[in-house]
CSV table of C-alpha atoms and ligand atoms in Angstrom, one decimal:
chain,number,residue,atom,x,y,z
A,1,MET,CA,39.3,138.7,-62.1
A,2,SER,CA,42.3,139.0,-60.0
A,3,ARG,CA,43.6,135.7,-58.7
A,4,LYS,CA,43.8,137.2,-55.2
A,5,MET,CA,40.0,137.7,-55.1
A,6,LYS,CA,38.9,134.4,-56.6
A,7,ASN,CA,37.2,132.1,-54.0
A,8,LYS,CA,38.0,134.6,-51.3
A,9,ILE,CA,35.4,134.3,-48.5
A,10,VAL,CA,33.9,137.5,-47.3
A,11,THR,CA,32.5,136.9,-43.8
A,12,ASN,CA,29.5,138.3,-42.0
A,13,LEU,CA,28.3,140.3,-45.0
A,14,GLN,CA,25.1,142.3,-44.2
A,15,ILE,CA,22.7,142.0,-47.1
A,16,GLU,CA,21.2,145.5,-47.5
A,17,ARG,CA,18.9,145.6,-50.5
A,18,ILE,CA,17.8,144.1,-53.8
A,19,ALA,CA,19.6,145.2,-56.9
A,20,SER,CA,18.8,144.5,-60.6
A,21,GLU,CA,18.1,141.0,-61.9
A,22,GLY,CA,17.2,139.7,-58.5
A,23,LYS,CA,20.7,139.9,-57.0
A,24,CYS,CA,21.1,141.5,-53.5
A,25,VAL,CA,23.7,144.0,-52.5
A,26,GLY,CA,26.1,144.3,-49.5
A,27,HIS,CA,29.3,146.3,-49.0
A,28,HIS,CA,32.8,145.1,-48.2
A,29,ASP,CA,36.0,147.2,-48.2
A,30,GLY,CA,34.2,150.1,-49.9
A,31,LYS,CA,33.1,147.8,-52.7
A,32,VAL,CA,29.6,146.7,-53.7
A,33,VAL,CA,29.1,142.9,-53.5
A,34,PHE,CA,26.3,141.4,-55.6
A,35,VAL,CA,25.0,138.1,-54.1
A,36,SER,CA,22.5,135.7,-55.5
A,37,GLY,CA,20.2,133.4,-53.4
A,38,VAL,CA,19.9,135.8,-50.4
A,39,ALA,CA,17.4,138.3,-49.1
A,40,PRO,CA,17.8,141.8,-47.6
A,41,GLY,CA,18.4,141.3,-43.8
A,42,ASP,CA,20.4,138.1,-44.2
A,43,VAL,CA,24.0,138.0,-42.8
A,44,VAL,CA,26.1,135.7,-44.8
A,45,ASP,CA,29.6,134.4,-45.6
A,46,VAL,CA,30.1,134.9,-49.3
A,47,ARG,CA,32.5,133.1,-51.7
A,48,ILE,CA,33.6,135.6,-54.3
A,49,THR,CA,33.1,134.4,-57.9
A,50,LYS,CA,34.0,137.6,-59.7
A,51,GLY,CA,36.0,140.6,-58.7
A,52,LYS,CA,36.3,143.9,-60.5
A,53,SER,CA,37.8,147.2,-59.4
A,54,SER,CA,34.5,148.6,-58.4
A,55,PHE,CA,32.4,145.6,-57.5
A,56,MET,CA,32.4,141.9,-56.6
A,57,GLU,CA,30.0,139.0,-57.2
A,58,GLY,CA,29.5,136.0,-55.0
A,59,GLU,CA,27.4,133.2,-53.6
A,60,PRO,CA,26.5,132.5,-50.0
A,61,VAL,CA,28.3,129.6,-48.3
A,62,ALA,CA,27.1,130.1,-44.8
A,63,PHE,CA,24.2,132.0,-43.1
A,64,HIS,CA,24.7,133.7,-39.7
A,65,GLN,CA,21.3,135.4,-39.6
A,66,TYR,CA,18.2,134.9,-41.8
A,67,SER,CA,16.1,137.9,-42.9
A,68,LYS,CA,12.8,138.2,-41.0
A,69,ASP,CA,11.1,138.6,-44.4
A,70,ARG,CA,12.1,135.1,-45.5
A,71,ILE,CA,9.5,132.4,-46.1
A,72,ASP,CA,9.9,128.7,-46.7
A,73,PRO,CA,10.1,128.0,-50.5
A,74,PHE,CA,7.3,125.7,-51.5
A,75,CYS,CA,9.1,123.8,-54.3
A,76,SER,CA,11.4,120.9,-53.8
A,77,HIS,CA,13.5,122.1,-56.9
A,78,PHE,CA,14.1,125.6,-55.4
A,79,GLY,CA,17.7,126.5,-55.4
A,80,THR,CA,18.6,124.2,-58.3
A,81,CYS,CA,16.0,125.1,-60.9
A,82,GLY,CA,16.4,128.6,-62.3
A,83,GLY,CA,12.6,129.1,-62.5
A,84,CYS,CA,11.3,130.8,-59.4
A,85,LYS,CA,14.2,132.4,-57.6
A,86,TRP,CA,12.2,134.6,-55.2
A,87,GLN,CA,10.2,131.9,-53.5
A,88,HIS,CA,12.0,132.7,-50.3
A,89,ILE,CA,10.7,136.2,-50.2
A,90,ASN,CA,7.1,136.9,-49.2
A,91,TYR,CA,4.9,138.2,-52.0
A,92,ASP,CA,4.2,141.7,-50.6
A,93,LEU,CA,7.9,142.3,-50.5
A,94,GLN,CA,8.4,140.9,-54.0
A,95,LYS,CA,6.0,143.6,-55.2
A,96,THR,CA,7.8,146.3,-53.2
A,97,TYR,CA,11.2,145.2,-54.7
A,98,LYS,CA,9.8,145.2,-58.2
A,99,ARG,CA,8.5,148.7,-57.8
A,100,GLN,CA,11.9,149.7,-56.4
A,101,GLN,CA,13.7,148.1,-59.4
A,102,VAL,CA,11.6,150.3,-61.8
A,103,LEU,CA,12.4,153.4,-59.8
A,104,ASP,CA,16.1,152.6,-59.6
A,105,GLN,CA,16.4,152.0,-63.4
A,106,PHE,CA,14.5,155.2,-64.2
A,107,GLN,CA,16.6,157.3,-61.8
A,108,ARG,CA,19.9,155.7,-62.9
A,109,ILE,CA,19.3,155.5,-66.7
A,110,ALA,CA,16.4,157.7,-67.8
A,111,LYS,CA,17.4,160.6,-65.5
A,112,VAL,CA,14.2,162.5,-66.2
A,113,ALA,CA,11.5,164.0,-63.9
A,114,LEU,CA,9.2,161.2,-62.7
A,115,PRO,CA,5.7,161.0,-61.3
A,116,GLU,CA,5.2,158.7,-58.3
A,117,VAL,CA,5.8,155.1,-59.3
A,118,LEU,CA,2.6,153.4,-58.5
A,119,PRO,CA,2.6,150.3,-56.3
A,120,THR,CA,3.1,147.1,-58.3
A,121,LEU,CA,-0.1,145.6,-59.5
A,122,GLY,CA,0.1,142.1,-58.0
A,123,SER,CA,-1.0,138.9,-59.7
A,124,GLU,CA,-4.1,137.2,-58.2
A,125,GLN,CA,-2.5,133.8,-58.8
A,126,ILE,CA,1.1,133.5,-57.4
A,127,GLN,CA,1.4,129.8,-58.3
A,128,TYR,CA,0.2,128.0,-61.4
A,129,TYR,CA,-0.1,131.2,-63.3
A,130,ARG,CA,1.8,130.3,-66.5
A,131,ASN,CA,0.0,129.2,-69.6
A,132,LYS,CA,3.1,127.9,-71.4
A,133,LEU,CA,6.0,125.7,-70.3
A,134,ASP,CA,8.8,124.3,-72.3
A,135,PHE,CA,10.5,121.1,-71.0
A,136,THR,CA,13.7,119.5,-72.4
A,137,PHE,CA,14.5,115.8,-72.7
A,138,SER,CA,18.1,114.9,-71.9
A,139,ASN,CA,20.3,111.9,-71.3
A,140,LYS,CA,22.4,114.1,-68.9
A,141,LYS,CA,20.2,114.4,-65.8
A,142,TRP,CA,21.5,116.9,-63.2
A,143,LEU,CA,22.7,115.0,-60.2
A,144,THR,CA,23.0,116.6,-56.7
A,145,LEU,CA,26.3,116.5,-54.9
A,146,GLU,CA,24.9,113.8,-52.5
A,147,GLN,CA,23.8,111.7,-55.5
A,148,ILE,CA,27.3,112.0,-57.0
A,149,ARG,CA,29.0,111.2,-53.7
A,150,SER,CA,26.8,108.1,-53.1
A,151,GLU,CA,28.4,106.5,-56.2
A,152,GLU,CA,25.1,104.8,-56.9
A,153,ASP,CA,24.2,104.2,-60.6
A,154,PHE,CA,21.5,106.7,-61.6
A,155,ASP,CA,19.4,106.6,-64.7
A,156,ARG,CA,20.6,109.8,-66.4
A,157,ASN,CA,17.5,110.3,-68.5
A,158,ALA,CA,15.6,113.5,-67.5
A,159,LEU,CA,12.7,115.7,-68.6
A,160,GLY,CA,12.6,119.1,-67.2
A,161,PHE,CA,14.4,122.5,-67.2
A,162,HIS,CA,17.9,123.6,-68.0
A,163,ILE,CA,20.2,124.2,-65.0
A,164,PRO,CA,21.2,127.9,-65.2
A,165,LYS,CA,24.4,128.4,-67.2
A,166,MET,CA,24.7,124.6,-68.0
A,167,PHE,CA,23.2,124.1,-71.4
A,168,ASP,CA,23.3,120.3,-71.4
A,169,LYS,CA,22.3,119.6,-67.8
A,170,ILE,CA,18.6,119.1,-67.1
A,171,ILE,CA,16.8,119.0,-63.8
A,172,ASP,CA,14.3,116.1,-63.7
A,173,VAL,CA,11.2,118.0,-62.7
A,174,ASP,CA,8.5,116.0,-60.7
A,175,HIS,CA,6.3,118.9,-59.9
A,176,CYS,CA,6.3,122.4,-61.3
A,177,TYR,CA,4.2,125.1,-59.5
A,178,LEU,CA,4.1,127.3,-62.6
A,179,GLN,CA,1.5,125.6,-64.7
A,180,GLY,CA,-1.8,124.1,-63.6
A,181,GLY,CA,-4.2,121.8,-65.5
A,182,ILE,CA,-2.8,118.5,-66.7
A,183,SER,CA,0.7,119.9,-67.2
A,184,ASN,CA,2.5,118.0,-64.4
A,185,ASP,CA,0.7,114.7,-65.4
A,186,VAL,CA,1.5,115.0,-69.1
A,187,ARG,CA,5.2,115.6,-68.4
A,188,ASN,CA,5.5,112.9,-65.8
A,189,GLU,CA,3.5,110.2,-67.6
A,190,LEU,CA,5.2,110.9,-70.9
A,191,ARG,CA,8.6,110.5,-69.2
A,192,SER,CA,7.5,107.2,-67.6
A,193,PHE,CA,6.1,106.0,-70.9
A,194,ALA,CA,9.4,106.8,-72.7
A,195,LEU,CA,11.5,105.1,-70.0
A,196,GLU,CA,9.3,101.9,-70.0
A,197,ASN,CA,9.5,101.7,-73.8
A,198,LYS,CA,13.2,102.5,-73.9
A,199,LEU,CA,12.8,105.5,-76.2
A,200,SER,CA,16.0,107.6,-76.4
A,201,PHE,CA,16.2,111.0,-74.6
A,202,TYR,CA,18.1,113.7,-76.5
A,203,ASP,CA,21.8,114.0,-76.2
A,204,ILE,CA,22.2,117.8,-76.3
A,205,ARG,CA,26.0,117.8,-76.8
A,206,ASN,CA,26.0,115.2,-79.6
A,207,GLN,CA,22.6,116.2,-81.0
A,208,VAL,CA,21.2,112.7,-81.3
A,209,GLY,CA,18.1,111.0,-79.7
A,210,LEU,CA,14.4,110.7,-80.4
A,211,LEU,CA,12.7,112.8,-77.7
A,212,ARG,CA,13.9,116.4,-77.7
A,213,ASN,CA,11.4,118.8,-76.2
A,214,LEU,CA,7.9,119.1,-74.8
A,215,ILE,CA,5.8,122.3,-74.9
A,216,ILE,CA,2.5,122.5,-73.0
A,217,ARG,CA,0.2,125.5,-73.5
A,218,THR,CA,-3.0,125.9,-71.5
A,219,THR,CA,-5.8,128.5,-71.6
A,220,SER,CA,-8.2,129.9,-69.0
A,221,THR,CA,-11.0,128.4,-71.1
A,222,GLY,CA,-9.6,124.9,-70.3
A,223,GLN,CA,-8.0,124.1,-73.6
A,224,THR,CA,-4.5,122.4,-73.8
A,225,MET,CA,-2.0,122.3,-76.6
A,226,VAL,CA,0.9,119.8,-76.5
A,227,ILE,CA,3.8,119.9,-78.9
A,228,VAL,CA,6.4,117.2,-78.9
A,229,GLN,CA,9.7,117.9,-80.7
A,230,PHE,CA,11.5,114.8,-82.0
A,231,GLY,CA,15.2,114.9,-82.8
A,232,GLU,CA,15.0,112.0,-85.3
A,233,SER,CA,12.6,111.0,-88.0
A,234,ASP,CA,11.4,107.6,-86.8
A,235,PRO,CA,7.7,107.3,-87.8
A,236,GLU,CA,7.0,104.2,-85.8
A,237,SER,CA,8.3,105.6,-82.5
A,238,ILE,CA,6.7,109.0,-83.2
A,239,ASP,CA,3.3,107.3,-83.7
A,240,GLN,CA,3.8,105.3,-80.5
A,241,VAL,CA,4.5,108.5,-78.4
A,242,MET,CA,1.7,110.5,-80.0
A,243,ASP,CA,-0.8,107.7,-79.7
A,244,PHE,CA,0.0,107.4,-76.1
A,245,LEU,CA,-0.6,111.1,-75.4
A,246,LYS,CA,-3.8,111.1,-77.5
A,247,ASN,CA,-5.3,108.1,-75.7
A,248,ARG,CA,-4.1,108.9,-72.2
A,249,PHE,CA,-5.0,112.6,-72.3
A,250,PRO,CA,-8.3,113.2,-74.1
A,251,GLU,CA,-8.3,116.7,-72.5
A,252,ILE,CA,-5.6,117.7,-75.0
A,253,THR,CA,-7.5,119.8,-77.6
A,254,SER,CA,-4.5,120.4,-79.9
A,255,LEU,CA,-1.8,117.7,-80.2
A,256,LEU,CA,1.1,118.4,-82.5
A,257,TYR,CA,4.6,117.3,-83.2
A,258,VAL,CA,7.6,118.5,-85.2
A,259,ILE,CA,10.8,116.8,-86.3
A,260,ASN,CA,13.7,119.1,-85.5
A,261,THR,CA,17.2,117.9,-86.4
A,262,LYS,CA,18.6,121.4,-86.3
A,263,GLY,CA,21.3,122.6,-83.9
A,264,ASN,CA,18.7,124.5,-81.8
A,265,GLU,CA,15.2,124.0,-80.3
A,266,THR,CA,13.4,126.8,-82.1
A,267,PHE,CA,10.8,125.6,-84.7
A,268,HIS,CA,9.6,128.9,-86.2
A,269,ASP,CA,11.0,127.7,-89.6
A,270,LEU,CA,9.8,124.1,-89.4
A,271,GLU,CA,6.5,122.5,-90.3
A,272,LEU,CA,4.4,121.2,-87.5
A,273,VAL,CA,2.1,118.2,-87.8
A,274,THR,CA,-1.3,118.3,-86.1
A,275,PHE,CA,-1.7,114.7,-84.8
A,276,ALA,CA,-5.1,115.2,-83.1
A,277,GLY,CA,-7.5,118.0,-82.4
A,278,LEU,CA,-7.2,121.5,-83.8
A,279,PRO,CA,-3.9,123.3,-84.8
A,280,TYR,CA,-4.6,126.1,-82.3
A,281,ILE,CA,-6.1,126.9,-78.9
A,282,GLU,CA,-8.3,129.9,-78.0
A,283,GLU,CA,-8.0,132.3,-75.2
A,284,GLU,CA,-10.7,134.6,-74.2
A,285,MET,CA,-10.6,138.2,-72.8
A,286,GLU,CA,-13.6,140.5,-72.2
A,287,GLY,CA,-15.7,138.3,-74.6
A,288,LEU,CA,-12.9,138.5,-77.3
A,289,LYS,CA,-11.4,135.3,-78.6
A,290,PHE,CA,-7.7,135.1,-79.4
A,291,ARG,CA,-6.6,132.2,-81.5
A,292,ILE,CA,-3.1,131.0,-80.5
A,293,GLY,CA,-1.2,128.8,-83.0
A,294,PRO,CA,1.9,126.8,-82.0
A,295,LYS,CA,4.3,129.5,-83.2
A,296,SER,CA,2.4,132.5,-81.8
A,297,PHE,CA,3.4,134.6,-78.9
A,298,TYR,CA,0.8,135.1,-76.2
A,299,GLN,CA,1.5,136.7,-72.8
A,300,THR,CA,2.3,133.8,-70.5
A,301,ASN,CA,0.2,134.9,-67.5
A,302,SER,CA,-3.2,135.1,-69.2
A,303,GLU,CA,-5.1,136.5,-66.2
A,304,GLN,CA,-2.5,139.2,-65.5
A,305,ALA,CA,-2.3,140.0,-69.2
A,306,TYR,CA,-5.9,141.2,-68.9
A,307,GLU,CA,-4.8,143.5,-66.0
A,308,LEU,CA,-1.8,144.7,-68.0
A,309,TYR,CA,-3.9,145.5,-71.1
A,310,LYS,CA,-6.4,147.3,-69.0
A,311,VAL,CA,-3.6,149.5,-67.6
A,312,ALA,CA,-2.4,150.2,-71.2
A,313,ARG,CA,-6.0,151.0,-72.3
A,314,ASN,CA,-6.6,153.3,-69.3
A,315,PHE,CA,-3.3,155.1,-70.0
A,316,ALA,CA,-4.4,155.6,-73.6
A,317,SER,CA,-7.8,156.9,-72.4
A,318,LEU,CA,-9.3,156.6,-75.9
A,319,LYS,CA,-12.5,158.4,-76.8
A,320,GLY,CA,-13.3,156.6,-80.0
A,321,ASP,CA,-12.0,159.0,-82.7
A,322,GLU,CA,-8.3,158.2,-82.4
A,323,VAL,CA,-5.8,156.5,-84.7
A,324,VAL,CA,-3.7,154.1,-82.7
A,325,TYR,CA,-0.4,152.5,-83.7
A,326,ASP,CA,0.2,149.2,-81.8
A,327,LEU,CA,3.9,148.6,-82.3
A,328,TYR,CA,5.3,145.1,-81.7
A,329,THR,CA,1.7,143.8,-81.8
A,330,GLY,CA,2.5,140.1,-81.7
A,331,THR,CA,-0.8,138.4,-82.5
A,332,GLY,CA,-2.6,141.7,-82.3
A,333,THR,CA,-3.9,141.2,-78.8
A,334,ILE,CA,-3.6,144.8,-77.6
A,335,ALA,CA,-4.7,146.1,-81.0
A,336,ASN,CA,-7.9,144.0,-81.0
A,337,PHE,CA,-8.4,144.7,-77.2
A,338,VAL,CA,-8.5,148.5,-77.8
A,339,ALA,CA,-10.1,148.5,-81.3
A,340,LYS,CA,-13.7,149.2,-80.2
A,341,LYS,CA,-12.5,152.3,-78.4
A,342,ALA,CA,-10.6,153.7,-81.4
A,343,LYS,CA,-11.3,154.9,-85.0
A,344,GLN,CA,-8.5,152.7,-86.4
A,345,VAL,CA,-5.7,150.6,-85.0
A,346,ILE,CA,-2.6,149.8,-87.0
A,347,GLY,CA,-0.5,146.9,-85.7
A,348,VAL,CA,3.1,146.2,-86.7
A,349,GLU,CA,5.1,143.0,-85.9
A,350,TYR,CA,8.1,141.1,-87.1
A,351,VAL,CA,6.7,137.5,-87.2
A,352,GLU,CA,4.6,137.0,-90.3
A,353,ALA,CA,2.7,134.0,-88.7
A,354,ALA,CA,1.7,136.3,-85.8
A,355,ILE,CA,0.4,138.9,-88.2
A,356,GLU,CA,-1.7,136.2,-89.9
A,357,ASP,CA,-3.1,135.3,-86.4
A,358,ALA,CA,-3.7,139.0,-85.6
A,359,LYS,CA,-5.8,139.3,-88.8
A,360,ILE,CA,-7.7,136.1,-88.0
A,361,ASN,CA,-8.3,137.4,-84.4
A,362,SER,CA,-9.9,140.6,-85.8
A,363,GLN,CA,-12.0,138.5,-88.2
A,364,ILE,CA,-13.3,136.0,-85.6
A,365,ASN,CA,-14.3,138.9,-83.3
A,366,GLY,CA,-16.0,141.0,-86.1
A,367,ILE,CA,-13.4,143.8,-85.7
A,368,GLU,CA,-13.1,145.8,-88.9
A,369,ASN,CA,-11.0,148.8,-88.0
A,370,THR,CA,-7.6,147.1,-87.7
A,371,LEU,CA,-4.8,146.9,-90.2
A,372,PHE,CA,-1.7,144.7,-89.6
A,373,TYR,CA,1.7,144.7,-91.2
A,374,ALA,CA,4.6,142.3,-90.9
A,375,GLY,CA,8.2,143.5,-90.9
A,376,ASP,CA,11.1,144.8,-88.9
A,377,MET,CA,9.9,147.9,-87.1
A,378,LYS,CA,13.0,149.9,-87.9
A,379,ASP,CA,12.4,149.3,-91.7
A,380,ILE,CA,8.6,149.3,-91.9
A,381,LEU,CA,8.0,152.4,-89.8
A,382,ASN,CA,9.4,154.8,-92.5
A,383,GLU,CA,8.4,158.0,-94.3
A,384,GLU,CA,6.4,156.0,-96.9
A,385,PHE,CA,4.5,154.3,-94.2
A,386,ILE,CA,3.7,157.6,-92.6
A,387,GLN,CA,2.6,159.1,-95.9
A,388,ASN,CA,0.3,156.1,-96.5
A,389,HIS,CA,-1.4,156.1,-93.1
A,390,ALA,CA,-3.1,158.6,-90.8
A,391,ALA,CA,-0.9,160.1,-88.2
A,392,PRO,CA,-1.2,158.4,-84.8
A,393,ASP,CA,-3.0,160.1,-81.9
A,394,VAL,CA,-1.8,157.4,-79.6
A,395,ILE,CA,1.2,155.0,-80.0
A,396,ILE,CA,1.2,151.8,-77.9
A,397,THR,CA,4.5,150.1,-78.0
A,398,ASP,CA,5.4,146.8,-76.4
A,399,PRO,CA,8.9,145.8,-77.6
A,400,PRO,CA,11.0,142.7,-76.6
A,401,ARG,CA,13.5,142.9,-73.8
A,402,ALA,CA,16.1,144.7,-75.9
A,403,GLY,CA,13.7,147.7,-76.1
A,404,MET,CA,13.3,149.8,-79.3
A,405,ASP,CA,15.9,150.2,-81.9
A,406,GLU,CA,17.2,153.8,-81.8
A,407,LYS,CA,15.8,154.3,-85.3
A,408,VAL,CA,12.3,153.5,-84.1
A,409,VAL,CA,12.7,155.9,-81.1
A,410,GLN,CA,13.7,158.6,-83.6
A,411,MET,CA,10.7,157.9,-85.7
A,412,LEU,CA,8.4,158.2,-82.6
A,413,LEU,CA,10.0,161.6,-82.0
A,414,ARG,CA,9.3,162.5,-85.7
A,415,LEU,CA,5.7,161.2,-85.5
A,416,GLU,CA,4.9,163.4,-82.4
A,417,ALA,CA,1.8,161.4,-81.3
A,418,PRO,CA,0.2,163.3,-78.3
A,419,LYS,CA,0.4,160.1,-76.2
A,420,VAL,CA,2.8,157.2,-76.1
A,421,VAL,CA,2.0,154.2,-73.9
A,422,TYR,CA,5.1,152.1,-73.5
A,423,VAL,CA,4.7,148.6,-72.1
A,424,SER,CA,8.0,146.8,-71.3
A,425,CYS,CA,9.3,143.6,-69.7
A,426,ASN,CA,12.6,145.3,-69.1
A,427,PRO,CA,12.6,148.6,-67.3
A,428,ALA,CA,16.3,149.2,-68.0
A,429,THR,CA,15.9,149.3,-71.8
A,430,GLN,CA,12.6,151.2,-71.3
A,431,ALA,CA,14.4,153.8,-69.3
A,432,ARG,CA,17.2,154.1,-72.0
A,433,ASP,CA,14.5,154.7,-74.6
A,434,VAL,CA,12.7,157.2,-72.3
A,435,ALA,CA,16.0,159.2,-72.0
A,436,LEU,CA,15.8,159.8,-75.8
A,437,LEU,CA,12.0,160.4,-75.9
A,438,ALA,CA,12.5,163.0,-73.2
A,439,GLU,CA,13.5,165.4,-75.9
A,440,LYS,CA,9.7,165.9,-76.6
A,441,TYR,CA,7.9,163.9,-74.0
A,442,ASP,CA,7.2,163.9,-70.2
A,443,VAL,CA,6.6,160.7,-68.2
A,444,VAL,CA,3.3,161.2,-66.5
A,445,LYS,CA,2.3,157.8,-65.2
A,446,ILE,CA,4.3,154.7,-64.2
A,447,GLN,CA,2.6,151.4,-63.3
A,448,PRO,CA,4.7,148.3,-62.6
A,449,VAL,CA,2.7,145.1,-63.2
A,450,ASP,CA,3.7,141.7,-61.8
A,451,MET,CA,3.3,139.1,-64.6
A,452,PHE,CA,5.8,136.7,-63.0
A,453,PRO,CA,5.4,136.1,-59.3
A,454,GLN,CA,8.3,134.3,-57.5
A,455,THR,CA,10.8,135.8,-60.0
A,456,TYR,CA,12.5,139.2,-60.1
A,457,HIS,CA,11.0,140.0,-63.5
A,458,VAL,CA,8.7,143.0,-63.7
A,459,GLU,CA,6.6,144.4,-66.5
A,460,ASN,CA,6.2,148.2,-66.5
A,461,VAL,CA,3.7,150.5,-68.2
A,462,ILE,CA,4.3,154.2,-68.6
A,463,LEU,CA,2.4,157.0,-70.2
A,464,LEU,CA,4.4,159.7,-72.0
A,465,THR,CA,2.6,162.9,-73.2
A,466,LYS,CA,4.0,165.3,-75.7
A,467,ARG,CA,5.2,168.6,-74.3
A,468,THR,CA,3.2,171.4,-75.7
A,469,SER,CA,5.7,174.2,-75.3
B,1,SAM,C1,6.7,141.6,-75.8
B,1,SAM,S1,6.1,141.0,-77.3
B,1,SAM,C2,4.6,141.9,-77.4
B,1,SAM,C3,3.5,141.2,-78.0
B,1,SAM,C4,2.1,141.8,-77.9
B,1,SAM,N1,2.1,143.2,-77.7
B,1,SAM,C5,1.3,141.1,-76.8
B,1,SAM,O1,1.1,141.7,-75.7
B,1,SAM,O2,1.0,139.9,-77.0
B,1,SAM,C6,7.2,141.7,-78.4
B,1,SAM,C7,6.9,141.4,-79.9
B,1,SAM,O3,7.8,142.1,-80.7
B,1,SAM,C8,8.1,141.4,-81.8
B,1,SAM,N2,9.4,141.9,-82.3
B,1,SAM,C9,10.6,141.7,-81.8
B,1,SAM,N3,11.5,142.4,-82.5
B,1,SAM,C10,10.9,143.1,-83.5
B,1,SAM,C11,11.3,143.9,-84.6
B,1,SAM,N4,12.5,144.3,-84.7
B,1,SAM,N5,10.3,144.5,-85.4
B,1,SAM,C12,9.0,144.1,-85.2
B,1,SAM,N6,8.6,143.3,-84.2
B,1,SAM,C13,9.5,142.8,-83.4
B,1,SAM,C14,8.2,140.0,-81.3
B,1,SAM,O4,8.0,139.0,-82.3
B,1,SAM,C15,7.0,139.9,-80.3
B,1,SAM,O5,5.8,139.5,-80.9
């Protein structure tokens, strides 16, 4: 960034519209200015944090006019916590902006003929909608400017979320509006217990300390899984913590812990210990049960996941005699959800433990027409696989944010399934893949679905049909 631009204040910038990733856009001196923490209709002074030849980025330092679409954020951590950045925008408008984001990405990146982008399917619950939260223990509590200036001595132990872009600073959360049930009580009471008993909170920079991480997973059926990650192997203290949780919260149906002395918080490669209850929780959807182990992915907004899967199933419009490939199947949720309307469903997924869960999920629901395979999609979906399996009539694909590997897209073009239902949590990479699929496919339906109210994230489902001529 040119020195001239850094920290320059652009005054009275009119915020015009939302751009990607929740930032808003204004114009100054013929350049686009991306600003975070504002709303279309605001007029602000902006401090420039990044300046390039064609655009600038900045943050608001003074407001001259507030947008009429603003509402009061409900959370005391708003503005510091990176979690729900759109609390200041009313929900109807959030849905409008999400639809607009999908349209923008498809026009800008896919550059193909589009049907009408349907209005965003909103989430019934716009607070307490998440079934999984991940809290970090730290001995480097984030302090506000006022707290620092007060020169008071603050206890620096914290349990909460990472401050955006500051990996070792943790905001000490006292109420989070994202997860209901006993989530807030478990976090707060565990923190108090740890402080009273002088148990050490993790030092992220130096990688020492007993209490490292807390994961709480809940289900719509009222079950709760709690996983505590310990950064040190100290059996006495571990028992003390786990006994406290077991006795204080009999509602916990699955209580586990893991000792993690690695450099990162992931525990896919570590063994978890079930301290009390079962090693899994169970979610239910349309009478189907889905077993969720501590390492399994499950859509984080359970109720809206049902709406999402219904959209995917409607787009697939199965009659009962089709072979369906469910790519990036996770624990086989979509595969099992559509199985009774198909002849056969073949699910493919990277994580072996998830594929084991997918098989169990078919078994416990008496579903016999599913097959599941574990492996990297670009390797597993090869000529041999195609020779050994029936050709798909419908492909449902739900890749991670990065979208599909180009090799996978090429294989889809080679497979020539009459219908492809593409579910995505990142319309930009979805649009990139669609640009390639356009060689043989038309986009005929587009339905944005809001899985994450109060954030700029949008899930998008599209139906592609194979061109006949
Ligand atoms: C967005 S999730 C979809 C899960 C599932 N469809 C559902 O609704 O629960 C994406 C899944 O893709 C899997 N995945 C990521 N990269 C992969 C790859 N290269 N090959 C196969 N699966 C992959 C992840 O493990 C994850 O389960």
